[in-house]
Amino acid sequence: MKRAVVYYSLTGCTKKTAEAIAGKTGADLIRIDTVKEMPAGFKSRIMYGGMLATFGIKPKIKDLPCDLSSYDDIILGTPVWASTFAPALKTLFASVDISSKVTSVFTYSGSGDNGKCISKLSKILPNIKNTVSLLDEGKGPREENKALLESFLAKL
Ligand SMILES: Cc1cc2nc3c(=O)[nH]c(=O)nc-3n(C[C@H](O)[C@H](O)[C@H](O)COP(=O)(O)O)c2cc1C
């Protein structure tokens, strides 16, 4: 089975875990990134990123390194932005049909609540069976994440 971990990450939490999951599962690691860089300041990021997410705006993304439709199974990683998934992934879904391939989703958020985000993703990606909501680790590792991630990994 050909498997990939596909993720977007702005501040590195989702990236770090995507790398760990790819390392443990042997899946290919594919980063989704925007052409235009996000603003550097925290407030500008929240305002600009929140605006993109809230209004469903699709930022241009960099070319993918491969054809995602060639994968059998995709593990998707995203930060929660304005209670939904990262706008760059909205662009991805519009550019390649991976709707049936995504079976697992891991999210990072400040609140540790990905309910609305998963509900929105599930409408687009009907085969999601395994999800985990992890807490932002920008200020250091979170003990709570360890057991949650282990349980997620066990179901992959
Ligand atoms: C534009 C923006 C919007 C965000 N909106 C939310 C939100 O609605 N709820 C929440 O709990 N965290 C929110 N966050 C916090 C991120 O989800 C959190 O910092 C996450 O760990 C970042 O993952 P990353 O390091 O992979 O980018 C937001 C962050 C940004 C930049």
PDB file of N, CA and C and ligand atoms in Angstrom, residues 7-16 31 38 42-53 77-84 87 106-114 134-138, ligand 1:
ATOM      1  N   TYR A   7       0.780  17.411   4.843  1.00  0.00           N
ATOM      2  CA  TYR A   7       0.496  18.354   5.931  1.00  0.00           C
ATOM      3  C   TYR A   7       0.802  19.785   5.533  1.00  0.00           C
ATOM      4  N   TYR A   8       0.140  20.701   6.255  1.00  0.00           N
ATOM      5  CA  TYR A   8       0.502  22.113   6.230  1.00  0.00           C
ATOM      6  C   TYR A   8       0.881  22.483   7.655  1.00  0.00           C
ATOM      7  N   SER A   9       1.881  23.326   7.812  1.00  0.00           N
ATOM      8  CA  SER A   9       2.269  23.787   9.147  1.00  0.00           C
ATOM      9  C   SER A   9       2.857  25.181   9.034  1.00  0.00           C
ATOM     10  N   LEU A  10       2.395  26.085   9.883  1.00  0.00           N
ATOM     11  CA  LEU A  10       2.960  27.433   9.860  1.00  0.00           C
ATOM     12  C   LEU A  10       4.087  27.575  10.880  1.00  0.00           C
ATOM     13  N   THR A  11       3.853  27.132  12.101  1.00  0.00           N
ATOM     14  CA  THR A  11       4.848  27.375  13.156  1.00  0.00           C
ATOM     15  C   THR A  11       5.581  26.110  13.610  1.00  0.00           C
ATOM     16  N   GLY A  12       5.340  25.004  12.926  1.00  0.00           N
ATOM     17  CA  GLY A  12       6.207  23.838  13.128  1.00  0.00           C
ATOM     18  C   GLY A  12       5.642  22.660  13.914  1.00  0.00           C
ATOM     19  N   CYS A  13       4.525  22.839  14.633  1.00  0.00           N
ATOM     20  CA  CYS A  13       3.988  21.717  15.433  1.00  0.00           C
ATOM     21  C   CYS A  13       3.539  20.573  14.516  1.00  0.00           C
ATOM     22  N   THR A  14       2.724  20.888  13.543  1.00  0.00           N
ATOM     23  CA  THR A  14       2.201  19.855  12.639  1.00  0.00           C
ATOM     24  C   THR A  14       3.346  19.221  11.853  1.00  0.00           C
ATOM     25  N   LYS A  15       4.326  20.048  11.498  1.00  0.00           N
ATOM     26  CA  LYS A  15       5.491  19.554  10.740  1.00  0.00           C
ATOM     27  C   LYS A  15       6.252  18.496  11.546  1.00  0.00           C
ATOM     28  N   LYS A  16       6.518  18.806  12.790  1.00  0.00           N
ATOM     29  CA  LYS A  16       7.299  17.895  13.633  1.00  0.00           C
ATOM     30  C   LYS A  16       6.585  16.548  13.765  1.00  0.00           C
ATOM     31  N   ARG A  31       4.881  18.089   2.150  1.00  0.00           N
ATOM     32  CA  ARG A  31       4.514  19.366   2.777  1.00  0.00           C
ATOM     33  C   ARG A  31       3.746  20.239   1.782  1.00  0.00           C
ATOM     34  N   MET A  38       3.239  33.907   4.892  1.00  0.00           N
ATOM     35  CA  MET A  38       2.338  34.517   5.875  1.00  0.00           C
ATOM     36  C   MET A  38       3.051  35.691   6.534  1.00  0.00           C
ATOM     37  N   PHE A  42       2.605  38.065  14.984  1.00  0.00           N
ATOM     38  CA  PHE A  42       1.543  37.182  15.489  1.00  0.00           C
ATOM     39  C   PHE A  42       0.153  37.733  15.161  1.00  0.00           C
ATOM     40  N   LYS A  43      -0.070  39.014  15.478  1.00  0.00           N
ATOM     41  CA  LYS A  43      -1.409  39.587  15.262  1.00  0.00           C
ATOM     42  C   LYS A  43      -1.772  39.600  13.779  1.00  0.00           C
ATOM     43  N   SER A  44      -0.797  39.974  12.938  1.00  0.00           N
ATOM     44  CA  SER A  44      -1.062  40.010  11.484  1.00  0.00           C
ATOM     45  C   SER A  44      -1.373  38.609  10.967  1.00  0.00           C
ATOM     46  N   ARG A  45      -0.672  37.628  11.506  1.00  0.00           N
ATOM     47  CA  ARG A  45      -0.914  36.233  11.092  1.00  0.00           C
ATOM     48  C   ARG A  45      -2.330  35.800  11.436  1.00  0.00           C
ATOM     49  N   ILE A  46      -2.722  36.116  12.671  1.00  0.00           N
ATOM     50  CA  ILE A  46      -4.053  35.706  13.130  1.00  0.00           C
ATOM     51  C   ILE A  46      -5.121  36.393  12.261  1.00  0.00           C
ATOM     52  N   MET A  47      -4.896  37.684  11.984  1.00  0.00           N
ATOM     53  CA  MET A  47      -5.910  38.415  11.210  1.00  0.00           C
ATOM     54  C   MET A  47      -5.961  37.929   9.771  1.00  0.00           C
ATOM     55  N   TYR A  48      -4.803  37.835   9.134  1.00  0.00           N
ATOM     56  CA  TYR A  48      -4.760  37.433   7.723  1.00  0.00           C
ATOM     57  C   TYR A  48      -5.173  35.965   7.555  1.00  0.00           C
ATOM     58  N   GLY A  49      -4.572  35.091   8.375  1.00  0.00           N
ATOM     59  CA  GLY A  49      -4.892  33.656   8.292  1.00  0.00           C
ATOM     60  C   GLY A  49      -6.341  33.392   8.670  1.00  0.00           C
ATOM     61  N   GLY A  50      -6.801  34.104   9.694  1.00  0.00           N
ATOM     62  CA  GLY A  50      -8.194  33.943  10.121  1.00  0.00           C
ATOM     63  C   GLY A  50      -9.154  34.388   9.029  1.00  0.00           C
ATOM     64  N   MET A  51      -8.794  35.448   8.333  1.00  0.00           N
ATOM     65  CA  MET A  51      -9.641  35.949   7.242  1.00  0.00           C
ATOM     66  C   MET A  51      -9.714  34.912   6.108  1.00  0.00           C
ATOM     67  N   LEU A  52      -8.556  34.365   5.727  1.00  0.00           N
ATOM     68  CA  LEU A  52      -8.537  33.339   4.665  1.00  0.00           C
ATOM     69  C   LEU A  52      -9.423  32.150   5.053  1.00  0.00           C
ATOM     70  N   ALA A  53      -9.248  31.689   6.304  1.00  0.00           N
ATOM     71  CA  ALA A  53      -9.981  30.499   6.755  1.00  0.00           C
ATOM     72  C   ALA A  53     -11.483  30.779   6.866  1.00  0.00           C
ATOM     73  N   GLY A  77      -2.357  16.209   8.028  1.00  0.00           N
ATOM     74  CA  GLY A  77      -2.082  17.005   9.222  1.00  0.00           C
ATOM     75  C   GLY A  77      -2.353  18.478   8.964  1.00  0.00           C
ATOM     76  N   THR A  78      -3.026  19.118   9.919  1.00  0.00           N
ATOM     77  CA  THR A  78      -3.316  20.547   9.758  1.00  0.00           C
ATOM     78  C   THR A  78      -3.418  21.245  11.114  1.00  0.00           C
ATOM     79  N   PRO A  79      -2.977  22.504  11.179  1.00  0.00           N
ATOM     80  CA  PRO A  79      -3.341  23.305  12.347  1.00  0.00           C
ATOM     81  C   PRO A  79      -4.804  23.731  12.217  1.00  0.00           C
ATOM     82  N   VAL A  80      -5.456  23.980  13.333  1.00  0.00           N
ATOM     83  CA  VAL A  80      -6.818  24.530  13.306  1.00  0.00           C
ATOM     84  C   VAL A  80      -6.700  26.049  13.185  1.00  0.00           C
ATOM     85  N   TRP A  81      -7.354  26.583  12.179  1.00  0.00           N
ATOM     86  CA  TRP A  81      -7.392  28.046  11.989  1.00  0.00           C
ATOM     87  C   TRP A  81      -8.854  28.469  11.975  1.00  0.00           C
ATOM     88  N   ALA A  82      -9.213  29.371  12.845  1.00  0.00           N
ATOM     89  CA  ALA A  82     -10.595  29.857  12.909  1.00  0.00           C
ATOM     90  C   ALA A  82     -11.573  28.682  12.906  1.00  0.00           C
ATOM     91  N   SER A  83     -11.276  27.695  13.729  1.00  0.00           N
ATOM     92  CA  SER A  83     -12.107  26.486  13.902  1.00  0.00           C
ATOM     93  C   SER A  83     -12.210  25.606  12.665  1.00  0.00           C
ATOM     94  N   THR A  84     -11.348  25.819  11.692  1.00  0.00           N
ATOM     95  CA  THR A  84     -11.377  24.953  10.510  1.00  0.00           C
ATOM     96  C   THR A  84      -9.943  24.571  10.117  1.00  0.00           C
ATOM     97  N   PRO A  87      -6.173  27.055   5.238  1.00  0.00           N
ATOM     98  CA  PRO A  87      -6.613  27.430   3.890  1.00  0.00           C
ATOM     99  C   PRO A  87      -5.814  26.760   2.761  1.00  0.00           C
ATOM    100  N   PHE A 106      -4.660  14.343  11.766  1.00  0.00           N
ATOM    101  CA  PHE A 106      -4.195  14.876  13.050  1.00  0.00           C
ATOM    102  C   PHE A 106      -4.171  16.394  12.975  1.00  0.00           C
ATOM    103  N   THR A 107      -4.587  17.008  14.075  1.00  0.00           N
ATOM    104  CA  THR A 107      -4.665  18.467  14.087  1.00  0.00           C
ATOM    105  C   THR A 107      -3.895  19.010  15.283  1.00  0.00           C
ATOM    106  N   TYR A 108      -3.439  20.229  15.133  1.00  0.00           N
ATOM    107  CA  TYR A 108      -2.874  20.985  16.261  1.00  0.00           C
ATOM    108  C   TYR A 108      -3.722  22.226  16.443  1.00  0.00           C
ATOM    109  N   SER A 109      -3.960  22.591  17.702  1.00  0.00           N
ATOM    110  CA  SER A 109      -4.688  23.833  17.960  1.00  0.00           C
ATOM    111  C   SER A 109      -4.282  24.387  19.316  1.00  0.00           C
ATOM    112  N   GLY A 110      -4.637  25.656  19.525  1.00  0.00           N
ATOM    113  CA  GLY A 110      -4.370  26.269  20.814  1.00  0.00           C
ATOM    114  C   GLY A 110      -5.280  25.702  21.887  1.00  0.00           C
ATOM    115  N   SER A 111      -6.489  25.351  21.509  1.00  0.00           N
ATOM    116  CA  SER A 111      -7.493  24.915  22.493  1.00  0.00           C
ATOM    117  C   SER A 111      -7.526  23.413  22.704  1.00  0.00           C
ATOM    118  N   GLY A 112      -6.977  22.652  21.746  1.00  0.00           N
ATOM    119  CA  GLY A 112      -7.074  21.193  21.833  1.00  0.00           C
ATOM    120  C   GLY A 112      -8.431  20.674  21.403  1.00  0.00           C
ATOM    121  N   ASP A 113      -9.210  21.524  20.762  1.00  0.00           N
ATOM    122  CA  ASP A 113     -10.544  21.109  20.294  1.00  0.00           C
ATOM    123  C   ASP A 113     -10.581  21.184  18.770  1.00  0.00           C
ATOM    124  N   ASN A 114     -10.711  20.003  18.137  1.00  0.00           N
ATOM    125  CA  ASN A 114     -10.740  20.009  16.668  1.00  0.00           C
ATOM    126  C   ASN A 114     -12.115  19.609  16.124  1.00  0.00           C
ATOM    127  N   LEU A 134      -4.333  17.505  18.905  1.00  0.00           N
ATOM    128  CA  LEU A 134      -3.143  17.733  19.729  1.00  0.00           C
ATOM    129  C   LEU A 134      -3.045  19.211  20.114  1.00  0.00           C
ATOM    130  N   LEU A 135      -2.388  19.452  21.248  1.00  0.00           N
ATOM    131  CA  LEU A 135      -2.250  20.824  21.749  1.00  0.00           C
ATOM    132  C   LEU A 135      -0.967  21.465  21.235  1.00  0.00           C
ATOM    133  N   ASP A 136      -1.067  22.730  20.906  1.00  0.00           N
ATOM    134  CA  ASP A 136       0.079  23.504  20.424  1.00  0.00           C
ATOM    135  C   ASP A 136       1.299  23.307  21.341  1.00  0.00           C
ATOM    136  N   GLU A 137       2.450  23.094  20.714  1.00  0.00           N
ATOM    137  CA  GLU A 137       3.675  22.862  21.497  1.00  0.00           C
ATOM    138  C   GLU A 137       4.695  23.980  21.306  1.00  0.00           C
ATOM    139  N   GLY A 138       4.201  25.138  20.898  1.00  0.00           N
ATOM    140  CA  GLY A 138       5.093  26.275  20.654  1.00  0.00           C
ATOM    141  C   GLY A 138       5.870  26.696  21.883  1.00  0.00           C
TER     142      GLY A 138
HETATM  143  C1  LIG B   1      -4.536  32.216  11.652  1.00  0.00           C
HETATM  144  C2  LIG B   1      -4.617  31.342  12.867  1.00  0.00           C
HETATM  145  C3  LIG B   1      -5.855  30.983  13.366  1.00  0.00           C
HETATM  146  C4  LIG B   1      -5.950  30.120  14.475  1.00  0.00           C
HETATM  147  N1  LIG B   1      -7.193  29.748  14.917  1.00  0.00           N
HETATM  148  C5  LIG B   1      -7.293  28.893  15.970  1.00  0.00           C
HETATM  149  C6  LIG B   1      -8.586  28.464  16.425  1.00  0.00           C
HETATM  150  O1  LIG B   1      -9.632  28.803  15.873  1.00  0.00           O
HETATM  151  N2  LIG B   1      -8.634  27.637  17.503  1.00  0.00           N
HETATM  152  C7  LIG B   1      -7.496  27.213  18.162  1.00  0.00           C
HETATM  153  O2  LIG B   1      -7.618  26.471  19.132  1.00  0.00           O
HETATM  154  N3  LIG B   1      -6.254  27.586  17.726  1.00  0.00           N
HETATM  155  C8  LIG B   1      -6.131  28.416  16.650  1.00  0.00           C
HETATM  156  N4  LIG B   1      -4.887  28.789  16.200  1.00  0.00           N
HETATM  157  C9  LIG B   1      -3.685  28.235  16.857  1.00  0.00           C
HETATM  158  C10 LIG B   1      -3.058  27.089  16.021  1.00  0.00           C
HETATM  159  O3  LIG B   1      -4.020  26.122  15.661  1.00  0.00           O
HETATM  160  C11 LIG B   1      -1.951  26.406  16.828  1.00  0.00           C
HETATM  161  O4  LIG B   1      -0.989  27.356  17.208  1.00  0.00           O
HETATM  162  C12 LIG B   1      -1.282  25.244  16.109  1.00  0.00           C
HETATM  163  O5  LIG B   1      -0.573  24.466  17.042  1.00  0.00           O
HETATM  164  C13 LIG B   1      -0.312  25.699  15.013  1.00  0.00           C
HETATM  165  O6  LIG B   1       0.189  24.576  14.310  1.00  0.00           O
HETATM  166  P1  LIG B   1       1.528  24.709  13.419  1.00  0.00           P
HETATM  167  O7  LIG B   1       2.652  25.000  14.382  1.00  0.00           O
HETATM  168  O8  LIG B   1       1.686  23.407  12.751  1.00  0.00           O
HETATM  169  O9  LIG B   1       1.318  25.841  12.462  1.00  0.00           O
HETATM  170  C14 LIG B   1      -4.766  29.637  15.098  1.00  0.00           C
HETATM  171  C15 LIG B   1      -3.509  30.038  14.592  1.00  0.00           C
HETATM  172  C16 LIG B   1      -3.437  30.864  13.484  1.00  0.00           C
HETATM  173  C17 LIG B   1      -2.076  31.261  12.937  1.00  0.00           C
END
